[in-house]
Each structure stands twice: as structure tokens, then as C-alpha cells.
PDB file of C-alpha atoms in Angstrom:
ATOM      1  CA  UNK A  21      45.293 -56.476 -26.961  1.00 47.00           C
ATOM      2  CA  UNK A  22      44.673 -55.090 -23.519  1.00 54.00           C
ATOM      3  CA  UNK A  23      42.183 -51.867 -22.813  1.00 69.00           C
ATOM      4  CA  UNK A  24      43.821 -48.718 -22.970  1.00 77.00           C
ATOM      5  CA  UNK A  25      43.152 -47.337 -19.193  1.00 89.00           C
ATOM      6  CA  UNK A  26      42.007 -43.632 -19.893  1.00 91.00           C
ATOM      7  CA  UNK A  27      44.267 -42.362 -17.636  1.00 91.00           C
ATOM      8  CA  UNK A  28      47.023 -43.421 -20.256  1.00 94.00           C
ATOM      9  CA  UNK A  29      44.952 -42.140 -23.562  1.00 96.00           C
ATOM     10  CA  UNK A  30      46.486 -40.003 -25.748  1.00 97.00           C
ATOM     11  CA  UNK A  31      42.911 -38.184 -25.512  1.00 97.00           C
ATOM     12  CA  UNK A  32      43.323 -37.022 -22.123  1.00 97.00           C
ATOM     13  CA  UNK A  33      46.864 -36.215 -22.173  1.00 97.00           C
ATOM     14  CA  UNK A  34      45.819 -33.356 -24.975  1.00 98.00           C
ATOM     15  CA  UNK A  35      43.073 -32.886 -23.255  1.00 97.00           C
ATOM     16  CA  UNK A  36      44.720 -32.098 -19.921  1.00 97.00           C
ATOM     17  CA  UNK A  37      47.432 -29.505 -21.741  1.00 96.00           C
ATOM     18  CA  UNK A  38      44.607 -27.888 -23.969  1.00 96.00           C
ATOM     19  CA  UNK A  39      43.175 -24.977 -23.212  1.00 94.00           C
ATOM     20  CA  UNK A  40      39.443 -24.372 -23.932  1.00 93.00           C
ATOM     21  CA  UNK A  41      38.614 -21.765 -26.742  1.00 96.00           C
ATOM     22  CA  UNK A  42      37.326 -18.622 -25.602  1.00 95.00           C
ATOM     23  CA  UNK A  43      36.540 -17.055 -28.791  1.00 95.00           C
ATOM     24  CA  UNK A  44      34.635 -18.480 -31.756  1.00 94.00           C
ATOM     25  CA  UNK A  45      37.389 -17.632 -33.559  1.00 95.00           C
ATOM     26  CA  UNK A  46      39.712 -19.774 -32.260  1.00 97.00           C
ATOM     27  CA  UNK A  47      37.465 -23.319 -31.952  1.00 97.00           C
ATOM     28  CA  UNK A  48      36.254 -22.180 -35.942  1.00 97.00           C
ATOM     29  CA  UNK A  49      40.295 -22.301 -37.011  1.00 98.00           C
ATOM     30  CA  UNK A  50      40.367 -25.549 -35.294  1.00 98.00           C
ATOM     31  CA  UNK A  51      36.869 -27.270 -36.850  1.00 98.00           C
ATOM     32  CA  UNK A  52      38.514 -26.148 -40.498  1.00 98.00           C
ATOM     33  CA  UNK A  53      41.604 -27.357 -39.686  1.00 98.00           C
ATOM     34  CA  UNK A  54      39.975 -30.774 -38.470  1.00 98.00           C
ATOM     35  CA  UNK A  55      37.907 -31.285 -41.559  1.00 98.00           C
ATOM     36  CA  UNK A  56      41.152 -30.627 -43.742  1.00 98.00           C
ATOM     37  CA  UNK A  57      43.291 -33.464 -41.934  1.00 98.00           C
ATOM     38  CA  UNK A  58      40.322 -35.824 -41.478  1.00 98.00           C
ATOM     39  CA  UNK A  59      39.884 -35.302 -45.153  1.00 97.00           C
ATOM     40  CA  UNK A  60      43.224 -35.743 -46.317  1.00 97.00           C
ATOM     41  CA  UNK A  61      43.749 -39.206 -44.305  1.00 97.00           C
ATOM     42  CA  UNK A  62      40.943 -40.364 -45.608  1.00 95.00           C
ATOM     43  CA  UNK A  63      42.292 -40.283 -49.259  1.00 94.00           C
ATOM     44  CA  UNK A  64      45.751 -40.471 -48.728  1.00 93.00           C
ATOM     45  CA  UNK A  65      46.173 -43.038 -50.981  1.00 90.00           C
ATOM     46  CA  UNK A  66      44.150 -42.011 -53.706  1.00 90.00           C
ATOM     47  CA  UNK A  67      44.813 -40.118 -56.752  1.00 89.00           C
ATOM     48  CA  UNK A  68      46.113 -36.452 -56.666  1.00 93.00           C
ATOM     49  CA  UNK A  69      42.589 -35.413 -58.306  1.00 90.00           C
ATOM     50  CA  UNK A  70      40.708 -37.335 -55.721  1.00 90.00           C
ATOM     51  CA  UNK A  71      43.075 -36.040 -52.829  1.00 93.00           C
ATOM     52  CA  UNK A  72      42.576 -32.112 -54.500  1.00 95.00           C
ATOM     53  CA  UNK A  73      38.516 -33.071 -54.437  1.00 93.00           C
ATOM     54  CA  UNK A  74      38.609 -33.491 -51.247  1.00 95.00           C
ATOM     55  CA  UNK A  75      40.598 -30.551 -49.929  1.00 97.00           C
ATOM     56  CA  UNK A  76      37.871 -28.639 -51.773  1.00 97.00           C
ATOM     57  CA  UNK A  77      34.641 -30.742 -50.283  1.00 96.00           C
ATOM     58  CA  UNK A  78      36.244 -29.898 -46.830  1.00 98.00           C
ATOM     59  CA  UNK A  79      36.168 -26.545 -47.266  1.00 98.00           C
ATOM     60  CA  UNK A  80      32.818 -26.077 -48.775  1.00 97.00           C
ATOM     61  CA  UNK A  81      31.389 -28.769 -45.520  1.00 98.00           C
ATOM     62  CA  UNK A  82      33.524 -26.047 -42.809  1.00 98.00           C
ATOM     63  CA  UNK A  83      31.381 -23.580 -44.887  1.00 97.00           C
ATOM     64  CA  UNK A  84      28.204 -25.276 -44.414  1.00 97.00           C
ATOM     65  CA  UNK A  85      29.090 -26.229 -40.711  1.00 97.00           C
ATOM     66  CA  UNK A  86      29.376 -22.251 -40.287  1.00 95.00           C
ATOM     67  CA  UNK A  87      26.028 -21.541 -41.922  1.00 94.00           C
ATOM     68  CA  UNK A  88      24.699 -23.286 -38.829  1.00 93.00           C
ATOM     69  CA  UNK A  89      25.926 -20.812 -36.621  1.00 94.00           C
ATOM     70  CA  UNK A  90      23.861 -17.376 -36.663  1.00 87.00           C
ATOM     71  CA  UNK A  91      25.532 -14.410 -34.855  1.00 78.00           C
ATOM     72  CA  UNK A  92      22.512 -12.354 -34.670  1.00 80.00           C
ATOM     73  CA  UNK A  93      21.204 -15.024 -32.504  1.00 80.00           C
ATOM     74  CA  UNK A  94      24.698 -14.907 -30.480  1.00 82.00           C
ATOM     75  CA  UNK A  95      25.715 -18.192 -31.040  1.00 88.00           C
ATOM     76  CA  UNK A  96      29.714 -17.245 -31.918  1.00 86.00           C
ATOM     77  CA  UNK A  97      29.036 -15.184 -28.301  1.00 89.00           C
ATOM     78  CA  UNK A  98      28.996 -18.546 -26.411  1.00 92.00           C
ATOM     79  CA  UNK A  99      31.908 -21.005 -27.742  1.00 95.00           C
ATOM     80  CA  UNK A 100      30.333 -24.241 -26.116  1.00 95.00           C
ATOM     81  CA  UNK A 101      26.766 -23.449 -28.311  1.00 95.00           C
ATOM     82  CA  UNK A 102      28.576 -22.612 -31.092  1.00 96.00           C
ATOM     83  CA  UNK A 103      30.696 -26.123 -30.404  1.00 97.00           C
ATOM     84  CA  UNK A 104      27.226 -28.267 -29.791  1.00 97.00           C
ATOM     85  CA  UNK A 105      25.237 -26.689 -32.608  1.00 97.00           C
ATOM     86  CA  UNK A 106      28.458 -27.851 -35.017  1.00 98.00           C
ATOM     87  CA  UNK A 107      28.554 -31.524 -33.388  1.00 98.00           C
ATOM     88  CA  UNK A 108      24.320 -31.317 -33.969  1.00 97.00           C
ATOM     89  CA  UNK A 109      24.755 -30.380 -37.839  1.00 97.00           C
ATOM     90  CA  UNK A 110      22.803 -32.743 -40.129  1.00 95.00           C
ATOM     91  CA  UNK A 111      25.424 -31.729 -43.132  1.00 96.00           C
ATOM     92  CA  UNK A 112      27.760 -34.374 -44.748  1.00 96.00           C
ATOM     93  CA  UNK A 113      31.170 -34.306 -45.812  1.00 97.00           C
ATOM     94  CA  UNK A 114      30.882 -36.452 -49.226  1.00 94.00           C
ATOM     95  CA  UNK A 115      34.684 -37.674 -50.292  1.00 93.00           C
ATOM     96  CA  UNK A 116      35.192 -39.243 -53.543  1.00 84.00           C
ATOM     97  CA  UNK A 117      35.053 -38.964 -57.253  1.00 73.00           C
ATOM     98  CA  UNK A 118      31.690 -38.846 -59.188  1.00 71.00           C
ATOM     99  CA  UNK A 119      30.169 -42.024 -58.974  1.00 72.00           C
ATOM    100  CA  UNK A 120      32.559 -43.816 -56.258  1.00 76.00           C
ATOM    101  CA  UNK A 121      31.860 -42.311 -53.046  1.00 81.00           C
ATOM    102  CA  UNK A 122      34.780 -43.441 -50.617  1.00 87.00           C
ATOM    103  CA  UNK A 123      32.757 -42.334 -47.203  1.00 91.00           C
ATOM    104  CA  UNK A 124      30.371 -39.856 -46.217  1.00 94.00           C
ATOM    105  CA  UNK A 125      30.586 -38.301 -42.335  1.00 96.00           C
ATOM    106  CA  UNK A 126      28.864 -35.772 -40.559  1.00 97.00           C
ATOM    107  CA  UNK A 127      31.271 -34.012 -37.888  1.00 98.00           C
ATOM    108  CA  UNK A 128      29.674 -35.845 -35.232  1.00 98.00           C
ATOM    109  CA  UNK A 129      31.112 -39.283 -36.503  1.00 97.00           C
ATOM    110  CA  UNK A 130      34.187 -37.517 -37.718  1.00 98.00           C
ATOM    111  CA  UNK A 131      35.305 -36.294 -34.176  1.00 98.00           C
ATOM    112  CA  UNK A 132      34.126 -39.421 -32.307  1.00 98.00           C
ATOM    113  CA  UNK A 133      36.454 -41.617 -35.023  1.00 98.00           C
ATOM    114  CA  UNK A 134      39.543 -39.542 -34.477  1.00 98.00           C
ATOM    115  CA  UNK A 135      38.401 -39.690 -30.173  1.00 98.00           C
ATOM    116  CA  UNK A 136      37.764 -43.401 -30.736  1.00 96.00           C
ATOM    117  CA  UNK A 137      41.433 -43.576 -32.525  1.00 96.00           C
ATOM    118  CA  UNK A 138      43.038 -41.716 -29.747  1.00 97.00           C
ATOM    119  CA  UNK A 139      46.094 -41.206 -31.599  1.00 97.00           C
ATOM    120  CA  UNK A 140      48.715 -38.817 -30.670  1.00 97.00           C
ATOM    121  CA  UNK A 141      48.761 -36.124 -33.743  1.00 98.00           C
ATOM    122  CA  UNK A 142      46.912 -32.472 -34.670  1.00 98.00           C
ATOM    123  CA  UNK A 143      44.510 -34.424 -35.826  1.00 98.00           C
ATOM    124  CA  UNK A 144      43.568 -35.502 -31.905  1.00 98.00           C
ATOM    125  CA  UNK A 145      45.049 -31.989 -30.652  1.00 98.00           C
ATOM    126  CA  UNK A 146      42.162 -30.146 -33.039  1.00 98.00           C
ATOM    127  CA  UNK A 147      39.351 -32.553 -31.744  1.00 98.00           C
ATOM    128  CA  UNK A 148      40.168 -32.082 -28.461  1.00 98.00           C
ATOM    129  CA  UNK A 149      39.840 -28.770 -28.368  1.00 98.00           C
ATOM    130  CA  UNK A 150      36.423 -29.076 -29.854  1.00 98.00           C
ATOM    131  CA  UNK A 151      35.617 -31.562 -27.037  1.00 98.00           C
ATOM    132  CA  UNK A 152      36.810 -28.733 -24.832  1.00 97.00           C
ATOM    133  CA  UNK A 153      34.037 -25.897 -26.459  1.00 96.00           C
ATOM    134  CA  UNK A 154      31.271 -28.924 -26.332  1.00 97.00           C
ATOM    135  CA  UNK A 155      32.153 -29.461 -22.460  1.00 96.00           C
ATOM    136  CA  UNK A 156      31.633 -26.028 -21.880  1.00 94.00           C
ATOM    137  CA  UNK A 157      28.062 -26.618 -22.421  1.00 95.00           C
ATOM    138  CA  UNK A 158      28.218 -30.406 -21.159  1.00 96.00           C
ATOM    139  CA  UNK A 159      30.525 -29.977 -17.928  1.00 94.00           C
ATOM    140  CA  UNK A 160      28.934 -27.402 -15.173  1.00 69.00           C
ATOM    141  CA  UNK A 161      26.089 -27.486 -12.798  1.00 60.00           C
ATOM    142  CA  UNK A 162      23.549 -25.951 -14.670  1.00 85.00           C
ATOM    143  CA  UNK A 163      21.066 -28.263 -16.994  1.00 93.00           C
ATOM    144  CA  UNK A 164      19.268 -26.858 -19.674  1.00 95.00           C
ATOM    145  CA  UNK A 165      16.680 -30.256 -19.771  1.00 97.00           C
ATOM    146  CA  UNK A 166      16.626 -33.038 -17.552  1.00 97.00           C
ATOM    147  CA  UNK A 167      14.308 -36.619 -18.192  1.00 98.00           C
ATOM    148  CA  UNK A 168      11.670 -35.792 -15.474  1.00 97.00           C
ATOM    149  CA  UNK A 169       9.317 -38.651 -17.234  1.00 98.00           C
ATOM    150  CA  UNK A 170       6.000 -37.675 -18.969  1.00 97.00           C
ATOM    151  CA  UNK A 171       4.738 -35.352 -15.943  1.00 97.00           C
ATOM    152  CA  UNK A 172       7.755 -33.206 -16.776  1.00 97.00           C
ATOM    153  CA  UNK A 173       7.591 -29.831 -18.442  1.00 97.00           C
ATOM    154  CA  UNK A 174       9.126 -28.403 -21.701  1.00 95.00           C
ATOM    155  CA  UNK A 175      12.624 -29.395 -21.625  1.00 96.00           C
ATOM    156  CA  UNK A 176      12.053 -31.438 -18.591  1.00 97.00           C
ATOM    157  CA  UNK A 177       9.688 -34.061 -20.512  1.00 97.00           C
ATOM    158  CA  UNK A 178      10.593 -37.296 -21.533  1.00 98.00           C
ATOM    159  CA  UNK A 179       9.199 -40.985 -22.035  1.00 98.00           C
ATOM    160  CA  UNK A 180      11.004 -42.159 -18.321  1.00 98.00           C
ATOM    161  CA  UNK A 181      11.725 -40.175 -15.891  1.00 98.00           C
ATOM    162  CA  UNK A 182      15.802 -40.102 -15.274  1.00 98.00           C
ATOM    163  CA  UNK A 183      16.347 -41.874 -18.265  1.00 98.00           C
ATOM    164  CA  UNK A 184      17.593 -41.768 -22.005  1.00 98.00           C
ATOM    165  CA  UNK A 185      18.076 -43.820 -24.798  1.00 98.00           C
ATOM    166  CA  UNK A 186      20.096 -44.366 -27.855  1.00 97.00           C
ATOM    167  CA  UNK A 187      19.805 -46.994 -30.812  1.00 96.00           C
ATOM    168  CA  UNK A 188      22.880 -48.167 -32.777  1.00 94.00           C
ATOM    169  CA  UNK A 189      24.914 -51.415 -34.149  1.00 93.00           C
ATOM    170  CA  UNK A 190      27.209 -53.227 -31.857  1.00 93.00           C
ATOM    171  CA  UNK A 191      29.361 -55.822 -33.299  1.00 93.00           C
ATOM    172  CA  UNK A 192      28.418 -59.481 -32.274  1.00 91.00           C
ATOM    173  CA  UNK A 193      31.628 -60.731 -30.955  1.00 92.00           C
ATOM    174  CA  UNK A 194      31.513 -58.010 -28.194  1.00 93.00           C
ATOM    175  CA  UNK A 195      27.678 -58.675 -26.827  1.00 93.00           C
ATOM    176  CA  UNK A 196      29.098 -60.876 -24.263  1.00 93.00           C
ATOM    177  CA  UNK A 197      32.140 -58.191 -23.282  1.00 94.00           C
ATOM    178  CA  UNK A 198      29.037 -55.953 -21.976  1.00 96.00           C
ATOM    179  CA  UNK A 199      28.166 -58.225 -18.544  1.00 96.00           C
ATOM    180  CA  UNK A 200      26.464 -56.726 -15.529  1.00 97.00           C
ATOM    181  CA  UNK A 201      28.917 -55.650 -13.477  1.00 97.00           C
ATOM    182  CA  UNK A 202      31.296 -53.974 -15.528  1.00 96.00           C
ATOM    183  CA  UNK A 203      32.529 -50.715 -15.151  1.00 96.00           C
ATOM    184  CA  UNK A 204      34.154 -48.813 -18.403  1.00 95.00           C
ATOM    185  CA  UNK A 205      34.604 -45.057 -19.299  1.00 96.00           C
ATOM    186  CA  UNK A 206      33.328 -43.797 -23.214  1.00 96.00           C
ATOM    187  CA  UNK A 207      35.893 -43.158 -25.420  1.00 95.00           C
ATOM    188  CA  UNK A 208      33.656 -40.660 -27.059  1.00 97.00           C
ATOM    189  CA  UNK A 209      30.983 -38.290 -27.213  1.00 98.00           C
ATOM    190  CA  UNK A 210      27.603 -40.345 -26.305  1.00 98.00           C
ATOM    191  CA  UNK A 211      24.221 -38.903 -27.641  1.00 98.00           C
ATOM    192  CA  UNK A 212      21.071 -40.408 -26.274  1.00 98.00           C
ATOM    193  CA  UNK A 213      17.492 -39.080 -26.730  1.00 98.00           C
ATOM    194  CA  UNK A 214      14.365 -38.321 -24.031  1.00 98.00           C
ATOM    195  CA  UNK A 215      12.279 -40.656 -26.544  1.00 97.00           C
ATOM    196  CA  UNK A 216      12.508 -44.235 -27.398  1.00 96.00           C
ATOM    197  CA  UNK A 217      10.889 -43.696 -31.068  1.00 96.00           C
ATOM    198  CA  UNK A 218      14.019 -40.815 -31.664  1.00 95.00           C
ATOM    199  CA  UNK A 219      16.670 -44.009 -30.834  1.00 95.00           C
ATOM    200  CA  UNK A 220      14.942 -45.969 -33.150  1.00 94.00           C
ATOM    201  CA  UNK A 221      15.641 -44.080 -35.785  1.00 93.00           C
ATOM    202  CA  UNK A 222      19.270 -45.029 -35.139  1.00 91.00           C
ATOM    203  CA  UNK A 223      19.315 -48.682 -34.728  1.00 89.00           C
ATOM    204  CA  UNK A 224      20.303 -50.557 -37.816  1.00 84.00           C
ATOM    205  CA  UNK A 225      18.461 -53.325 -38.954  1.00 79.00           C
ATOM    206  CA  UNK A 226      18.458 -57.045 -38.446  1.00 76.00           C
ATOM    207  CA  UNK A 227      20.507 -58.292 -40.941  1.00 73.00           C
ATOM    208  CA  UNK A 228      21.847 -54.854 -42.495  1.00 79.00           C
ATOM    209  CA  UNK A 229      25.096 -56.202 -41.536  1.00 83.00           C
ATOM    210  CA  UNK A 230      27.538 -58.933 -42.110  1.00 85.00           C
ATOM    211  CA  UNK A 231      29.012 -59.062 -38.392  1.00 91.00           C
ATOM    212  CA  UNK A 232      26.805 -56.078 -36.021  1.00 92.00           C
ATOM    213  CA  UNK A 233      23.445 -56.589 -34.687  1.00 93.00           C
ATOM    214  CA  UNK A 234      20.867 -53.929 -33.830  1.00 94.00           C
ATOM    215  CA  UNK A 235      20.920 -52.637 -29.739  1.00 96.00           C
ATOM    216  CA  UNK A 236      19.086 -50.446 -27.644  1.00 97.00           C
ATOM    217  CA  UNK A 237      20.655 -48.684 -25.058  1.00 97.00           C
ATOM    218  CA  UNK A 238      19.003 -47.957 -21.912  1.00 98.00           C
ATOM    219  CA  UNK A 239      20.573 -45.267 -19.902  1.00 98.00           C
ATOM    220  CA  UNK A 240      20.011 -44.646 -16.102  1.00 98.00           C
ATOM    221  CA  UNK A 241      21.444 -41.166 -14.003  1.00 98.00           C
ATOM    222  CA  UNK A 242      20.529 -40.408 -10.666  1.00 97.00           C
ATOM    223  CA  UNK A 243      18.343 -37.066 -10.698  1.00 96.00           C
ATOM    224  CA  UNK A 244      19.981 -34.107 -11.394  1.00 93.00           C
ATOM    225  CA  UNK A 245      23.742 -35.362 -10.243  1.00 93.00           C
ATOM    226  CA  UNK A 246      25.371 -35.815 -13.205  1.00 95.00           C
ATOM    227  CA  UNK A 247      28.261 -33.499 -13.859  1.00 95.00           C
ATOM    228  CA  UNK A 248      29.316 -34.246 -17.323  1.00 96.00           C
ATOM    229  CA  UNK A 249      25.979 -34.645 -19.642  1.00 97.00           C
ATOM    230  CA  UNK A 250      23.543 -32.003 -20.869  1.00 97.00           C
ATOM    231  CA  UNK A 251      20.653 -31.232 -22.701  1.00 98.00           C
ATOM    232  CA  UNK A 252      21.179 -29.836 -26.092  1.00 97.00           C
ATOM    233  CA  UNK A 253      17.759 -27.541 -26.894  1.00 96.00           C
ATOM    234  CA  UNK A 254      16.557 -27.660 -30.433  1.00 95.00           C
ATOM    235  CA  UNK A 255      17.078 -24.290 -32.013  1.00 93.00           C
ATOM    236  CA  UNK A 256      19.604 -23.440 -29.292  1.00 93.00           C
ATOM    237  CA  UNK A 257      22.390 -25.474 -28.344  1.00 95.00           C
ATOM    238  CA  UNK A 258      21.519 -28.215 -31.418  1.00 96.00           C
ATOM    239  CA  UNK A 259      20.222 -27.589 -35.084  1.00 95.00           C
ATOM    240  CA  UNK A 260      17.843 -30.940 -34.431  1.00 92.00           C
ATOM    241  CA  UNK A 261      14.067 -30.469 -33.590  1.00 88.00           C
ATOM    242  CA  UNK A 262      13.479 -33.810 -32.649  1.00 90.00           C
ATOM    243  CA  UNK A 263      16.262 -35.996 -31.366  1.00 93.00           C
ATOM    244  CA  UNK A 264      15.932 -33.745 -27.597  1.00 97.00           C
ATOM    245  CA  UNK A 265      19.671 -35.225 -27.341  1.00 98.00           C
ATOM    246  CA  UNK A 266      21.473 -35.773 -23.994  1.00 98.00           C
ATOM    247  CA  UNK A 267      24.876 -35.676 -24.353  1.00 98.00           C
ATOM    248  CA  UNK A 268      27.763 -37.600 -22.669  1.00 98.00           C
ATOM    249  CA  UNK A 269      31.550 -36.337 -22.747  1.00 98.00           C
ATOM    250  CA  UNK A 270      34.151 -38.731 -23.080  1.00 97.00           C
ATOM    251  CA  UNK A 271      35.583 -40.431 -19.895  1.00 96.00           C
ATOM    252  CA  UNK A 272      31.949 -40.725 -18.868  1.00 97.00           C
ATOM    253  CA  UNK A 273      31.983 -44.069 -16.318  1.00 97.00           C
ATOM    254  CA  UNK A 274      28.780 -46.321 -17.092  1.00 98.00           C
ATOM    255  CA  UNK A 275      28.234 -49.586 -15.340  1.00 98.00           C
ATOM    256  CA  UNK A 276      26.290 -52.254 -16.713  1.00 98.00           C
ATOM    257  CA  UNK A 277      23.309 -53.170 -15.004  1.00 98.00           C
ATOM    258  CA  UNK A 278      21.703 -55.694 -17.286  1.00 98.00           C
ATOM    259  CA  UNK A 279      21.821 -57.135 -21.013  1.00 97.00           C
ATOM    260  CA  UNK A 280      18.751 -58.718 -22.670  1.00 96.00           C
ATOM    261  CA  UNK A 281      19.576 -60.652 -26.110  1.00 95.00           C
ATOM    262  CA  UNK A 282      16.869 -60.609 -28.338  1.00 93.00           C
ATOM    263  CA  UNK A 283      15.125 -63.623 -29.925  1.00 92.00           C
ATOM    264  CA  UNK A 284      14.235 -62.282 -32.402  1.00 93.00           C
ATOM    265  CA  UNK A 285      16.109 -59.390 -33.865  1.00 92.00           C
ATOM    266  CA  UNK A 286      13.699 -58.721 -36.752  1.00 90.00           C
ATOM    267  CA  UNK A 287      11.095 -57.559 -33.952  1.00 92.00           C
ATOM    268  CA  UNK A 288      13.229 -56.225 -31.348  1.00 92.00           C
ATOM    269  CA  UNK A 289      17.179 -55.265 -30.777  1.00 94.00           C
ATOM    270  CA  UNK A 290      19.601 -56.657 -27.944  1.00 95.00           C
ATOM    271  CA  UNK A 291      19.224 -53.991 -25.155  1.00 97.00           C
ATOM    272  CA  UNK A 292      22.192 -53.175 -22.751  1.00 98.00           C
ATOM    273  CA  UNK A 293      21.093 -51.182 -19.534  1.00 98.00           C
ATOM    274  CA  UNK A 294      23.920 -49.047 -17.745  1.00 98.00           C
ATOM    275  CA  UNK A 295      24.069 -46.824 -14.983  1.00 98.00           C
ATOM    276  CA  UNK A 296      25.368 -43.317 -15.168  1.00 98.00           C
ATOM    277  CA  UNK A 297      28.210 -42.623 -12.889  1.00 97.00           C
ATOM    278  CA  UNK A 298      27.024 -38.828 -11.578  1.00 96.00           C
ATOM    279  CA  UNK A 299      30.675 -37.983 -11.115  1.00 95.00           C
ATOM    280  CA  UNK A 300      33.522 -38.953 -12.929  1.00 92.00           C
ATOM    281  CA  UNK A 301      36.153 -37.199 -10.810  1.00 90.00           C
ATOM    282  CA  UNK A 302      35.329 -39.822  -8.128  1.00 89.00           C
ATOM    283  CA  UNK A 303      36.124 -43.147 -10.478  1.00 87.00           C
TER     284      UNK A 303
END
């Protein structure tokens, strides 16, 4: 089937008639109401007890999402921290009966799923207005970190300077889609780290899976002229000490500039280098 352009996405046209929360109230009603409807679709066609389990393991994983949130520290106070520490949360929403898990998600792959599925329903209007309290941290002119390369200080420190990293599967029949040249927006959220040992951690292993392949992405931004990626502090903005996560909103353009197939996939990944577009108003 032909690529969706992502100026017809069902994504954008929520996004573009969604207003961002202002209260923490209001992006809270819509994480709960998120985890209920992800939830139910995934067991839809299970059991009433399995279906009534899961209800119930939503609501205890919105409870634990909340526990990340402490408003002492003034995190309801600012919607898009409130919105990053939630996408940051290392807590698991477990479906399934005793002994049979059907899937296990933390709301970071839950929200990028229902982005990825782009599907017209409150199930996309509810994750877009969480995209819309993330990109109130991720959208603006102010960074919080930038890669300035080893020489850089505190949040500014990283293994390269002006570039990031992030490890992950990519299914083998698409390797050859990613050629240098090609221009393509995300169709998600897209988390990449200041340190090549934190992507690591993310890359699955050679031979982990039937039909995906370990890859390293290489990310490249010009310095400081990005408008749609931030730095999500540990303790602040994220719940992680050590991923130092740079995050990408949906719609970002990337180019590729270069793809290097590994030989040997038991010592190294495939590695796909892009190129950050610094404005995606202007693609």
C-alpha cells in the first residue's frame, strides 16, 4: 500500500483541532482514559474475566503512572513535565490471566502504537492530547540539554558533539527502504540517548527474532536549531537517571545520510545515519 503523507494522517488532523491541556487535571483524565481503551482493545476478544482483569490492571498502572508525579516538587504545575515524566515511567501495564500474559507495555510503547496506528477514534483523540502536554516541553526555543560532545557541561555532555543515538529492531524486509537520500517524517515519538552504551541497552539481539535484526541509529542536528526535540533531565522532566533521552515529536523530517549493514550481527548491528531536519514547518 502507498505511504500515508502526514499531511493526510488522522494524527495530525486531531492534532490540529486539539487543544493542549493546561491543567494537570485535564491531560491526567485523558492518560486514564487512554490506558482504559488501550486496555480494552487489547482483550476484546477474550473472556469477560480476562476483559474485567484488565479494566482493573489499567487502573491500578494510571495509579502507578501518577505516583511518578510529585506535586511538592511542582510537577502537576507544568503539564508538559508532568506529560514527559509519564512517557519516561519504567512501570508496566501487565494484561492477562495468571500464567498467560497476553502483552506487557509501558505508556511509552502504548502511545507510540496507537500514533503508529493513526486511526481515527478517542483512542487517537486521548493520545494526541498527550502528544500535545509532551510538546510543550519538546516544541519551543528553550533546551534544557543539548549534545555539546565530551567537552560539554552537565546537561550539555555527551559522547559526540550534536549527536544522539538510539538502539532497536528493524524488520529485515525494510533495511533496503532506508537509502541515502530519503526524506520521511516519524510517525511517533523518537527517544535517542547522549551515550552509545544507553542505546545499547535497547538493541535486540542477533537472532532474538524470527524476521528483525538489531540497528543502531545515528542521529545528526545542526547545533542548537532544532525546534521540535528536547532534553528530558533525569529527576525533572524524566523518572530515568541514565538514558539522558532526547526526544523527537512526531512529524519530525529525518533524511538518510548513510546505512552500513553489518557482517556480522552477533558483533555489531546494521547502523542507519539520518540528519535532523531543524525545522519541520519548512518541509
Amino acid at each position: 500500500a502507498p505511504a500515508k503523507l502526514f499531511s493526510q494522517s488522522s494524527y495530525l488532523a486531531a492534532y490540529q483541532r486539539t487543544a493542549p491541556p493546561e491543567q494537570g487535571y485535564e491531560l491526567l483524565a485523558k492518560v486514564h482514559r487512554l490506558c482504559c481503551l488501550f486496555a480494552a482493545a487489547k482483550v476484546r476478544d477474550e473472556a469477560a474475566d480476562v476483559r474485567s482483569r484488565a479494566a482493573a490492571a489499567a487502573d491500578r498502572f494510571f495509579n502507578d503512572l501518577q505516583r511518578q508525579l510529585d506535586s511538592r516538587s511542582g510537577h502537576l504545575a507544568d503539564v508538559g513535565t508532568a506529560a514527559t515524566r509519564i512517557w519516561s515511567s519504567a512501570v508496566t501495564l501487565r494484561l492477562g490471566p495468571p500464567g498467560d500474559l497476553i502483552g506487557e507495555y509501558e505508556f511509552a510503547q502504548m502511545l507510540n502504537e496507537v500514533l503508529r496506528g493513526d486511526r481515527a477514534s478517542e483512542l487517537l483523540d486521548c493520545a494526541v492530547v498527550v502528544a500535545r502536554a509532551i510538546n510543550r516541553h519538546c516544541v519551543q526555543g528553550t533546551y534544557t540539554g543539548w549534545p555539546d560532545g565530551p567537552l560539554g557541561i552537565g546537561n550539555r555532555q555527551s559522547d559526540k558533539k550534536d549527536t544522539t543515538f538510539r538502539g532497536g529492531a528493524l524488520r529485515r524486509d525494510l533495511i533496503d527502504w532506508f537509502a541515502p537520500g530519503k526524506k520521511y517524517r516519524t510517525n511517533m515519538f523518537v527517544a535517542s540517548s547522549f551515550r552509545r552504551a544507553a542505546a545499547e541497552k535497547f538493541e535486540c539481539r542477533a537472532g532474538a527474532s524470527v524476521d528483525k535484526d538489531p540497528v543502531r541509529w545515528v542521529f545528526k542536528f545542526e547545533h542548537e536549531r532544532c525546534l521540535h526535540v528536547n532534553f528530558l533531565r533525569p529527576g525533572a522532566e524524566s523518572t530515568c537517571t541514565n538514558e539522558l533521552e532526547f526526544l523527537l515529536t512526531p512529524g519530525s523530517v529525518l533524511v538518510v545520510e548513510s546505512v552500513q549493514r553489518s557482517s556480522s550481527l552477533h558483533d555489531a548491528p546494521h547502523e542507519i545515519r539520518v540528519r535532523v531536519s531543524p525545522d519541520n514547518a519548512l518541509e
